[in-house]
PDB file of C-alpha atoms and ligand atoms in Angstrom:
ATOM      1  CA  MET A  55      18.012   6.224   7.559  1.00 98.00           C
ATOM      2  CA  TYR A  56      14.301   7.649   7.635  1.00 98.00           C
ATOM      3  CA  ILE A  57      13.544  11.190   6.472  1.00 98.00           C
ATOM      4  CA  ILE A  58      10.744  12.779   8.482  1.00 98.00           C
ATOM      5  CA  LYS A  59       8.740  15.830   7.933  1.00 98.00           C
ATOM      6  CA  LEU A  60       7.232  17.604  10.534  1.00 98.00           C
ATOM      7  CA  GLY A  61       4.211  19.715   9.113  1.00 96.00           C
ATOM      8  CA  GLY A  62       3.624  23.218   9.888  1.00 95.00           C
ATOM      9  CA  SER A  63       0.622  22.511  10.912  1.00 94.00           C
ATOM     10  CA  VAL A  64       1.569  20.039  13.528  1.00 97.00           C
ATOM     11  CA  ILE A  65       4.384  22.040  15.030  1.00 98.00           C
ATOM     12  CA  THR A  66       2.887  25.326  14.525  1.00 96.00           C
ATOM     13  CA  ASP A  67      -0.787  27.000  15.183  1.00 94.00           C
ATOM     14  CA  LYS A  68      -1.152  27.745  11.656  1.00 88.00           C
ATOM     15  CA  THR A  69      -3.576  30.535  12.510  1.00 88.00           C
ATOM     16  CA  LYS A  70      -1.522  32.823  14.910  1.00 90.00           C
ATOM     17  CA  GLU A  71       1.765  34.087  13.727  1.00 91.00           C
ATOM     18  CA  ASN A  72       4.726  32.872  15.054  1.00 93.00           C
ATOM     19  CA  CYS A  73       2.952  30.147  17.631  1.00 95.00           C
ATOM     20  CA  PHE A  74       5.317  27.419  18.118  1.00 98.00           C
ATOM     21  CA  LYS A  75       3.553  24.058  19.527  1.00 98.00           C
ATOM     22  CA  GLN A  76       6.279  22.967  22.240  1.00 98.00           C
ATOM     23  CA  LYS A  77       4.751  20.365  23.836  1.00 98.00           C
ATOM     24  CA  ILE A  78       4.267  18.768  20.530  1.00 98.00           C
ATOM     25  CA  ALA A  79       7.350  19.325  18.973  1.00 98.00           C
ATOM     26  CA  ASP A  80       9.077  18.158  21.824  1.00 98.00           C
ATOM     27  CA  ASP A  81       6.737  14.655  22.196  1.00 98.00           C
ATOM     28  CA  LEU A  82       7.663  13.994  18.570  1.00 98.00           C
ATOM     29  CA  VAL A  83      11.299  14.586  19.326  1.00 98.00           C
ATOM     30  CA  ARG A  84      11.057  12.007  21.926  1.00 98.00           C
ATOM     31  CA  GLN A  85       9.923   9.637  19.836  1.00 98.00           C
ATOM     32  CA  ILE A  86      12.385   9.996  17.009  1.00 98.00           C
ATOM     33  CA  LYS A  87      15.268   9.483  20.148  1.00 98.00           C
ATOM     34  CA  LYS A  88      13.323   6.482  21.899  1.00 98.00           C
ATOM     35  CA  SER A  89      13.159   4.828  18.375  1.00 98.00           C
ATOM     36  CA  LYS A  90      17.022   4.880  17.904  1.00 98.00           C
ATOM     37  CA  LYS A  91      16.731   5.257  14.124  1.00 98.00           C
ATOM     38  CA  GLU A  92      19.053   7.619  12.224  1.00 98.00           C
ATOM     39  CA  THR A  93      16.822  10.211  10.977  1.00 98.00           C
ATOM     40  CA  ILE A  94      17.354  13.317   8.652  1.00 98.00           C
ATOM     41  CA  ILE A  95      14.365  15.961   9.850  1.00 98.00           C
ATOM     42  CA  ILE A  96      12.647  18.516   7.966  1.00 98.00           C
ATOM     43  CA  HIS A  97      10.022  20.962   9.146  1.00 98.00           C
ATOM     44  CA  GLY A  98       7.465  23.208   7.596  1.00 96.00           C
ATOM     45  CA  ALA A  99       7.470  26.928   8.004  1.00 95.00           C
ATOM     46  CA  GLY A 100       3.812  27.011   9.691  1.00 94.00           C
ATOM     47  CA  SER A 101       2.734  30.502  10.709  1.00 94.00           C
ATOM     48  CA  PHE A 102       6.491  31.327  11.199  1.00 96.00           C
ATOM     49  CA  GLY A 103       7.009  31.624   7.068  1.00 95.00           C
ATOM     50  CA  HIS A 104       3.591  31.309   5.401  1.00 92.00           C
ATOM     51  CA  ILE A 105       1.774  34.617   6.591  1.00 92.00           C
ATOM     52  CA  ILE A 106       5.010  36.651   5.580  1.00 94.00           C
ATOM     53  CA  ALA A 107       5.940  35.098   2.300  1.00 94.00           C
ATOM     54  CA  ASP A 108       2.194  35.434   1.361  1.00 92.00           C
ATOM     55  CA  LYS A 109       2.267  39.123   2.356  1.00 94.00           C
ATOM     56  CA  TYR A 110       5.733  39.849  -0.016  1.00 96.00           C
ATOM     57  CA  LYS A 111       4.465  37.580  -2.794  1.00 94.00           C
ATOM     58  CA  LEU A 112       7.560  35.597  -2.345  1.00 95.00           C
ATOM     59  CA  ASN A 113       6.550  32.948  -4.507  1.00 92.00           C
ATOM     60  CA  GLU A 114       5.686  35.096  -7.387  1.00 93.00           C
ATOM     61  CA  GLY A 115       9.640  36.031  -7.907  1.00 94.00           C
ATOM     62  CA  HIS A 116      11.381  39.312  -7.588  1.00 95.00           C
ATOM     63  CA  ILE A 117       8.876  41.414  -8.911  1.00 94.00           C
ATOM     64  CA  SER A 118       9.413  44.605  -6.651  1.00 96.00           C
ATOM     65  CA  VAL A 119      12.323  45.949  -4.429  1.00 96.00           C
ATOM     66  CA  ASP A 120      10.147  45.791  -1.235  1.00 95.00           C
ATOM     67  CA  GLN A 121      10.310  42.006  -1.278  1.00 97.00           C
ATOM     68  CA  LEU A 122      13.846  42.405  -0.401  1.00 98.00           C
ATOM     69  CA  ILE A 123      13.437  42.943   3.079  1.00 98.00           C
ATOM     70  CA  GLY A 124      10.436  40.428   3.017  1.00 97.00           C
ATOM     71  CA  LEU A 125      12.650  37.909   1.802  1.00 98.00           C
ATOM     72  CA  SER A 126      15.139  38.701   4.342  1.00 98.00           C
ATOM     73  CA  LEU A 127      12.305  38.840   7.370  1.00 98.00           C
ATOM     74  CA  THR A 128      11.291  35.429   6.015  1.00 97.00           C
ATOM     75  CA  GLN A 129      14.516  33.571   6.345  1.00 98.00           C
ATOM     76  CA  GLY A 130      15.001  35.152   9.656  1.00 98.00           C
ATOM     77  CA  MET A 131      11.402  33.654  10.668  1.00 98.00           C
ATOM     78  CA  VAL A 132      11.984  30.393   9.861  1.00 98.00           C
ATOM     79  CA  GLN A 133      15.394  30.209  11.078  1.00 98.00           C
ATOM     80  CA  LYS A 134      13.901  31.163  14.616  1.00 98.00           C
ATOM     81  CA  LEU A 135      11.451  28.223  14.381  1.00 98.00           C
ATOM     82  CA  ASN A 136      14.535  26.076  13.148  1.00 98.00           C
ATOM     83  CA  SER A 137      16.341  27.383  16.319  1.00 98.00           C
ATOM     84  CA  LEU A 138      13.160  26.323  18.424  1.00 98.00           C
ATOM     85  CA  VAL A 139      13.356  22.796  16.955  1.00 98.00           C
ATOM     86  CA  LEU A 140      17.031  22.561  17.301  1.00 98.00           C
ATOM     87  CA  ASP A 141      16.249  23.035  21.291  1.00 98.00           C
ATOM     88  CA  SER A 142      14.107  20.339  21.250  1.00 98.00           C
ATOM     89  CA  LEU A 143      16.456  18.085  20.064  1.00 98.00           C
ATOM     90  CA  HIS A 144      19.355  19.689  22.169  1.00 98.00           C
ATOM     91  CA  ASN A 145      17.411  19.237  25.356  1.00 98.00           C
ATOM     92  CA  ILE A 146      17.015  15.367  24.811  1.00 98.00           C
ATOM     93  CA  GLY A 147      20.428  15.043  23.728  1.00 98.00           C
ATOM     94  CA  ILE A 148      20.089  14.485  19.931  1.00 98.00           C
ATOM     95  CA  PRO A 149      23.074  15.991  18.123  1.00 98.00           C
ATOM     96  CA  GLY A 150      20.965  18.163  15.665  1.00 98.00           C
ATOM     97  CA  VAL A 151      22.445  19.966  13.089  1.00 98.00           C
ATOM     98  CA  SER A 152      20.916  22.784  10.857  1.00 98.00           C
ATOM     99  CA  ILE A 153      21.396  22.605   7.048  1.00 98.00           C
ATOM    100  CA  PRO A 154      19.249  25.883   5.838  1.00 98.00           C
ATOM    101  CA  PRO A 155      18.292  25.348   2.438  1.00 98.00           C
ATOM    102  CA  HIS A 156      19.096  28.797   1.019  1.00 98.00           C
ATOM    103  CA  SER A 157      22.601  27.677   1.385  1.00 97.00           C
ATOM    104  CA  CYS A 158      22.557  24.398  -0.226  1.00 98.00           C
ATOM    105  CA  LEU A 159      19.869  24.696  -3.196  1.00 98.00           C
ATOM    106  CA  ILE A 160      19.009  26.698  -5.892  1.00 98.00           C
ATOM    107  CA  LEU A 161      15.502  26.609  -7.789  1.00 98.00           C
ATOM    108  CA  LYS A 162      14.946  27.459 -11.467  1.00 98.00           C
ATOM    109  CA  ASN A 163      11.163  28.298 -12.089  1.00 97.00           C
ATOM    110  CA  HIS A 164      10.452  26.318  -8.891  1.00 95.00           C
ATOM    111  CA  LYS A 165      12.035  23.299  -9.983  1.00 95.00           C
ATOM    112  CA  PRO A 166      15.529  22.077  -8.426  1.00 97.00           C
ATOM    113  CA  PHE A 167      18.489  23.496 -10.434  1.00 98.00           C
ATOM    114  CA  SER A 168      21.250  22.576  -8.090  1.00 98.00           C
ATOM    115  CA  PHE A 169      21.142  20.896  -4.767  1.00 98.00           C
ATOM    116  CA  ASN A 170      24.188  19.835  -2.430  1.00 98.00           C
ATOM    117  CA  HIS A 171      22.792  16.892  -0.570  1.00 98.00           C
ATOM    118  CA  ILE A 172      26.408  15.793   0.121  1.00 98.00           C
ATOM    119  CA  ILE A 173      26.618  17.991   3.052  1.00 98.00           C
ATOM    120  CA  PHE A 174      23.722  15.970   4.327  1.00 98.00           C
ATOM    121  CA  LYS A 175      25.340  12.459   4.037  1.00 98.00           C
ATOM    122  CA  ASP A 176      28.634  14.200   5.774  1.00 98.00           C
ATOM    123  CA  TYR A 177      26.832  15.192   8.604  1.00 98.00           C
ATOM    124  CA  LEU A 178      25.001  12.067   8.849  1.00 98.00           C
ATOM    125  CA  ASP A 179      27.856   9.864   8.487  1.00 98.00           C
ATOM    126  CA  ASN A 180      29.758  11.844  11.256  1.00 98.00           C
ATOM    127  CA  GLY A 181      26.631  10.788  13.550  1.00 98.00           C
ATOM    128  CA  PHE A 182      24.552  14.085  13.416  1.00 98.00           C
ATOM    129  CA  THR A 183      21.196  14.437  12.615  1.00 98.00           C
ATOM    130  CA  PRO A 184      20.679  16.890   9.834  1.00 98.00           C
ATOM    131  CA  VAL A 185      17.715  19.307  10.062  1.00 98.00           C
ATOM    132  CA  THR A 186      16.261  21.345   7.674  1.00 98.00           C
ATOM    133  CA  PHE A 187      13.024  23.218   6.696  1.00 98.00           C
ATOM    134  CA  GLY A 188      10.585  24.953   4.285  1.00 96.00           C
ATOM    135  CA  ASP A 189      12.616  28.390   3.284  1.00 97.00           C
ATOM    136  CA  VAL A 190      12.788  30.943   0.648  1.00 97.00           C
ATOM    137  CA  VAL A 191      15.818  30.188  -1.700  1.00 97.00           C
ATOM    138  CA  LEU A 192      17.584  31.791  -5.010  1.00 98.00           C
ATOM    139  CA  ASP A 193      15.507  31.131  -8.269  1.00 98.00           C
ATOM    140  CA  LYS A 194      17.692  31.075 -11.514  1.00 98.00           C
ATOM    141  CA  GLN A 195      14.825  32.347 -13.257  1.00 98.00           C
ATOM    142  CA  LEU A 196      12.474  34.377 -10.651  1.00 97.00           C
ATOM    143  CA  GLY A 197      15.422  35.547  -8.671  1.00 98.00           C
ATOM    144  CA  PHE A 198      13.643  33.934  -5.846  1.00 97.00           C
ATOM    145  CA  SER A 199      11.000  31.632  -4.849  1.00 96.00           C
ATOM    146  CA  ILE A 200       9.717  29.104  -1.951  1.00 96.00           C
ATOM    147  CA  CYS A 201      11.180  25.646  -1.311  1.00 96.00           C
ATOM    148  CA  SER A 202       8.714  23.524   0.637  1.00 95.00           C
ATOM    149  CA  GLY A 203       9.686  21.019   3.174  1.00 96.00           C
ATOM    150  CA  ASP A 204       7.766  18.450   0.803  1.00 95.00           C
ATOM    151  CA  LEU A 205      10.437  19.735  -2.191  1.00 96.00           C
ATOM    152  CA  LEU A 206      13.159  18.779   0.177  1.00 97.00           C
ATOM    153  CA  MET A 207      11.596  15.532   1.125  1.00 97.00           C
ATOM    154  CA  LEU A 208      11.456  13.980  -2.585  1.00 97.00           C
ATOM    155  CA  LEU A 209      15.211  16.020  -3.301  1.00 98.00           C
ATOM    156  CA  LEU A 210      16.579  13.920  -0.329  1.00 98.00           C
ATOM    157  CA  ALA A 211      14.947  10.682  -0.938  1.00 98.00           C
ATOM    158  CA  GLU A 212      16.519  10.862  -4.596  1.00 97.00           C
ATOM    159  CA  ASN A 213      20.043  11.144  -3.238  1.00 98.00           C
ATOM    160  CA  LEU A 214      20.369   9.344  -0.294  1.00 98.00           C
ATOM    161  CA  LYS A 215      17.544   6.363  -0.743  1.00 96.00           C
ATOM    162  CA  PRO A 216      16.287   6.553   2.861  1.00 98.00           C
ATOM    163  CA  GLU A 217      14.183   3.227   4.259  1.00 97.00           C
ATOM    164  CA  LYS A 218      11.060   5.437   4.587  1.00 97.00           C
ATOM    165  CA  THR A 219       9.765   8.732   4.426  1.00 98.00           C
ATOM    166  CA  ILE A 220       7.716   9.658   7.051  1.00 98.00           C
ATOM    167  CA  PHE A 221       5.233  12.914   6.736  1.00 97.00           C
ATOM    168  CA  VAL A 222       3.974  13.675  10.466  1.00 98.00           C
ATOM    169  CA  ILE A 223       0.425  15.634   9.717  1.00 95.00           C
ATOM    170  CA  ASP A 224      -2.435  17.222  11.384  1.00 93.00           C
ATOM    171  CA  GLU A 225      -4.554  14.251   9.966  1.00 92.00           C
ATOM    172  CA  ASP A 226      -4.299  10.492  10.717  1.00 95.00           C
ATOM    173  CA  GLY A 227      -3.296   9.909   6.830  1.00 93.00           C
ATOM    174  CA  ILE A 228      -4.886  10.074   3.262  1.00 90.00           C
ATOM    175  CA  TYR A 229      -8.847   9.919   3.145  1.00 89.00           C
ATOM    176  CA  THR A 230     -11.423   9.008   0.517  1.00 86.00           C
ATOM    177  CA  SER A 231     -12.629  12.556   0.857  1.00 82.00           C
ATOM    178  CA  ASN A 232     -11.715  15.601   2.871  1.00 80.00           C
ATOM    179  CA  PRO A 233     -12.600  14.363   6.541  1.00 80.00           C
ATOM    180  CA  LYS A 234     -13.004  17.730   7.747  1.00 78.00           C
ATOM    181  CA  GLN A 235     -16.031  18.162   5.427  1.00 82.00           C
ATOM    182  CA  ASP A 236     -17.291  14.516   4.756  1.00 84.00           C
ATOM    183  CA  ILE A 237     -18.041  12.191   7.886  1.00 88.00           C
ATOM    184  CA  ASN A 238     -18.721   9.391   5.560  1.00 90.00           C
ATOM    185  CA  ALA A 239     -14.611  10.188   4.431  1.00 87.00           C
ATOM    186  CA  GLU A 240     -12.529   6.755   5.290  1.00 92.00           C
ATOM    187  CA  LEU A 241      -8.572   6.769   6.084  1.00 93.00           C
ATOM    188  CA  ILE A 242      -6.673   4.877   3.043  1.00 92.00           C
ATOM    189  CA  GLU A 243      -4.410   2.684   4.857  1.00 94.00           C
ATOM    190  CA  SER A 244      -2.344   1.168   2.757  1.00 92.00           C
ATOM    191  CA  THR A 245      -2.496   2.183  -1.031  1.00 87.00           C
ATOM    192  CA  THR A 246       0.166   2.161  -4.294  1.00 85.00           C
ATOM    193  CA  ILE A 247       0.924   4.746  -6.269  1.00 77.00           C
ATOM    194  CA  ASP A 248      -1.081   3.793  -9.418  1.00 77.00           C
ATOM    195  CA  GLN A 249      -4.168   3.803  -6.861  1.00 77.00           C
ATOM    196  CA  ILE A 250      -3.165   7.496  -5.738  1.00 71.00           C
ATOM    197  CA  ASP A 251      -4.066   8.646  -9.210  1.00 65.00           C
ATOM    198  CA  GLU A 252      -8.070   7.547  -8.435  1.00 66.00           C
ATOM    199  CA  TYR A 253      -7.994   9.288  -5.182  1.00 64.00           C
ATOM    200  CA  ILE A 254      -7.127  12.501  -6.641  1.00 58.00           C
ATOM    201  CA  THR A 255      -9.614  11.929  -9.664  1.00 51.00           C
ATOM    202  CA  SER A 256     -12.470  11.351  -6.818  1.00 52.00           C
ATOM    203  CA  ARG A 257     -11.282  14.234  -4.669  1.00 52.00           C
ATOM    204  CA  ASP A 258     -11.051  16.660  -7.572  1.00 47.00           C
ATOM    205  CA  LYS A 259     -14.605  15.656  -8.650  1.00 46.00           C
ATOM    206  CA  HIS A 260     -16.035  16.645  -5.009  1.00 38.00           C
ATOM    207  CA  THR A 261     -13.719  19.664  -4.835  1.00 35.00           C
ATOM    208  CA  ASP A 262     -12.593  18.820  -1.482  1.00 33.00           C
ATOM    209  CA  VAL A 263      -9.000  18.785  -0.954  1.00 29.00           C
ATOM    210  CA  THR A 264      -6.961  21.611  -0.279  1.00 34.00           C
ATOM    211  CA  GLY A 265      -4.074  22.666  -2.722  1.00 46.00           C
ATOM    212  CA  GLY A 266      -1.958  21.833   0.146  1.00 69.00           C
ATOM    213  CA  MET A 267      -2.908  18.388   0.230  1.00 75.00           C
ATOM    214  CA  GLN A 268      -2.812  17.647  -3.564  1.00 77.00           C
ATOM    215  CA  GLY A 269       0.396  19.350  -3.832  1.00 81.00           C
ATOM    216  CA  LYS A 270       1.628  16.770  -1.479  1.00 85.00           C
ATOM    217  CA  ILE A 271       0.252  13.814  -2.992  1.00 86.00           C
ATOM    218  CA  SER A 272       2.040  14.699  -6.218  1.00 86.00           C
ATOM    219  CA  THR A 273       5.392  14.835  -4.487  1.00 90.00           C
ATOM    220  CA  ILE A 274       4.648  11.595  -2.702  1.00 90.00           C
ATOM    221  CA  LYS A 275       3.888   9.916  -5.868  1.00 90.00           C
ATOM    222  CA  LYS A 276       7.089  10.921  -7.327  1.00 92.00           C
ATOM    223  CA  ILE A 277       8.824   9.754  -4.254  1.00 94.00           C
ATOM    224  CA  ALA A 278       6.641   6.045  -4.587  1.00 91.00           C
ATOM    225  CA  LYS A 279       8.399   6.352  -8.156  1.00 91.00           C
ATOM    226  CA  LEU A 280      11.842   6.227  -6.626  1.00 94.00           C
ATOM    227  CA  GLY A 281      10.998   2.818  -5.263  1.00 93.00           C
ATOM    228  CA  THR A 282      10.850   4.301  -1.614  1.00 95.00           C
ATOM    229  CA  ASP A 283       7.840   4.012   0.988  1.00 95.00           C
ATOM    230  CA  THR A 284       6.113   6.781   2.157  1.00 96.00           C
ATOM    231  CA  ILE A 285       4.106   7.031   5.532  1.00 97.00           C
ATOM    232  CA  LEU A 286       1.649   9.975   6.541  1.00 96.00           C
ATOM    233  CA  LEU A 287       0.695   9.757  10.077  1.00 97.00           C
ATOM    234  CA  ASN A 288      -1.098  11.949  12.805  1.00 97.00           C
ATOM    235  CA  GLY A 289       1.732  14.285  14.815  1.00 98.00           C
ATOM    236  CA  ASN A 290      -0.794  14.968  17.317  1.00 98.00           C
ATOM    237  CA  LYS A 291      -1.590  11.418  18.372  1.00 98.00           C
ATOM    238  CA  PRO A 292       0.873   9.764  21.173  1.00 97.00           C
ATOM    239  CA  ASP A 293       3.340   7.330  19.898  1.00 98.00           C
ATOM    240  CA  ARG A 294       2.246   7.131  16.298  1.00 98.00           C
ATOM    241  CA  LEU A 295       5.703   8.208  14.815  1.00 98.00           C
ATOM    242  CA  PHE A 296       7.506   6.169  17.352  1.00 98.00           C
ATOM    243  CA  LYS A 297       5.363   3.012  16.178  1.00 98.00           C
ATOM    244  CA  VAL A 298       6.054   3.349  12.637  1.00 98.00           C
ATOM    245  CA  LEU A 299       9.882   4.016  13.074  1.00 98.00           C
ATOM    246  CA  ILE A 300       9.978   0.547  15.064  1.00 98.00           C
ATOM    247  CA  GLY A 301       7.825  -0.919  12.432  1.00 96.00           C
ATOM    248  CA  GLU A 302       4.805  -1.650  15.010  1.00 97.00           C
ATOM    249  CA  LYS A 303       1.327  -1.094  13.421  1.00 97.00           C
ATOM    250  CA  THR A 304      -0.676   1.942  14.057  1.00 98.00           C
ATOM    251  CA  ARG A 305      -3.261   4.269  12.505  1.00 97.00           C
ATOM    252  CA  CYS A 306      -1.791   5.786   9.160  1.00 97.00           C
ATOM    253  CA  THR A 307      -1.471   5.624   5.559  1.00 95.00           C
ATOM    254  CA  ASN A 308       0.993   3.857   4.061  1.00 95.00           C
ATOM    255  CA  ILE A 309       1.821   4.054  -0.048  1.00 94.00           C
ATOM    256  CA  SER A 310       4.344   1.745  -1.019  1.00 91.00           C
ATOM    257  CA  GLY A 311       6.957   2.646  -3.560  1.00 85.00           C
ATOM    258  CA  GLY A 312       6.218   1.045  -7.040  1.00 73.00           C
ATOM    259  CA  HIS A 313       9.329   0.520  -9.229  1.00 56.00           C
ATOM    260  CA  LYS A 314       9.164   2.110 -12.687  1.00 47.00           C
TER     261      LYS A 314
HETATM  262  C1  LIG B 268       6.900  26.412   3.126  1.00 96.40           C
HETATM  263  O1  LIG B 268       7.445  25.191   3.784  1.00 96.40           O
HETATM  264  C2  LIG B 268       8.057  27.578   3.431  1.00 96.40           C
HETATM  265  C3  LIG B 268       7.369  28.870   3.420  1.00 96.40           C
HETATM  266  C4  LIG B 268       6.372  29.385   3.525  1.00 96.40           C
HETATM  267  C5  LIG B 268       8.794  29.886   3.734  1.00 96.40           C
HETATM  268  P1  LIG B 268       6.456  24.339   3.854  1.00 96.40           P
HETATM  269  O2  LIG B 268       5.281  24.259   2.810  1.00 96.40           O
HETATM  270  O3  LIG B 268       7.201  22.808   4.150  1.00 96.40           O
HETATM  271  O4  LIG B 268       5.483  24.411   5.107  1.00 96.40           O
HETATM  272  P2  LIG B 268       4.012  23.804   5.724  1.00 96.40           P
HETATM  273  O5  LIG B 268       4.685  22.286   6.595  1.00 96.40           O
HETATM  274  O6  LIG B 268       3.366  23.757   4.653  1.00 96.40           O
HETATM  275  O7  LIG B 268       3.929  24.823   6.975  1.00 96.40           O
END
């Protein structure tokens, strides 16, 4: 079984509120179907979640009564995006089933407090493709906070032991420095968790990485410690996801899982 996260920056236009990239999503889903692999799909919130979550400061927890409508609207928007992703699956006959994090996960100060992974396993065992997504969820300490798709990757990898976790992003993988700012940036094709520390340090020195990528790397390190391999690949390039799923060589970053 493979756990795939379709990044919000791939399936939505992050600069335009609620803009779904239908063609890209359809194509990624087609590649998953063609691979015939058992998968769990997670998708990011992109412009359906980040803009509104930021407006109502939802990740700071419950600090004002105005946020209640903000939480409700945000959940509504990410579920709209989820319906669009489900449509892509259903249109080509993949039996995708939505499992919203706000109904199976509770956080405590941003960290997992309780998580019902059994429901994912039970749907998988019945032949379905579970689909979950970045969401706003209850938080025992803060009232509520944001659960990213990256955190779901880690939780599901921990509990369901996939063959690989795959992050579909809008770059070819992890680079030695930020490829959007540095023409000398080189793609790291294959690495281990120990080496990742070095990359983070050198990135910090040049202050050329977004918090987003750094957060992702820290999640990937935790996944690697479970012994699970992670691949990052570009979702805008044809058939890279398919090739990774069937074990064919393609341009991407492969982080091999170490053993504790
Ligand atoms: C964010 O999820 C969830 C909300 C903002 C509600 P992600 O962090 O997984 O989304 P992307 O991939 O960055 O868009």
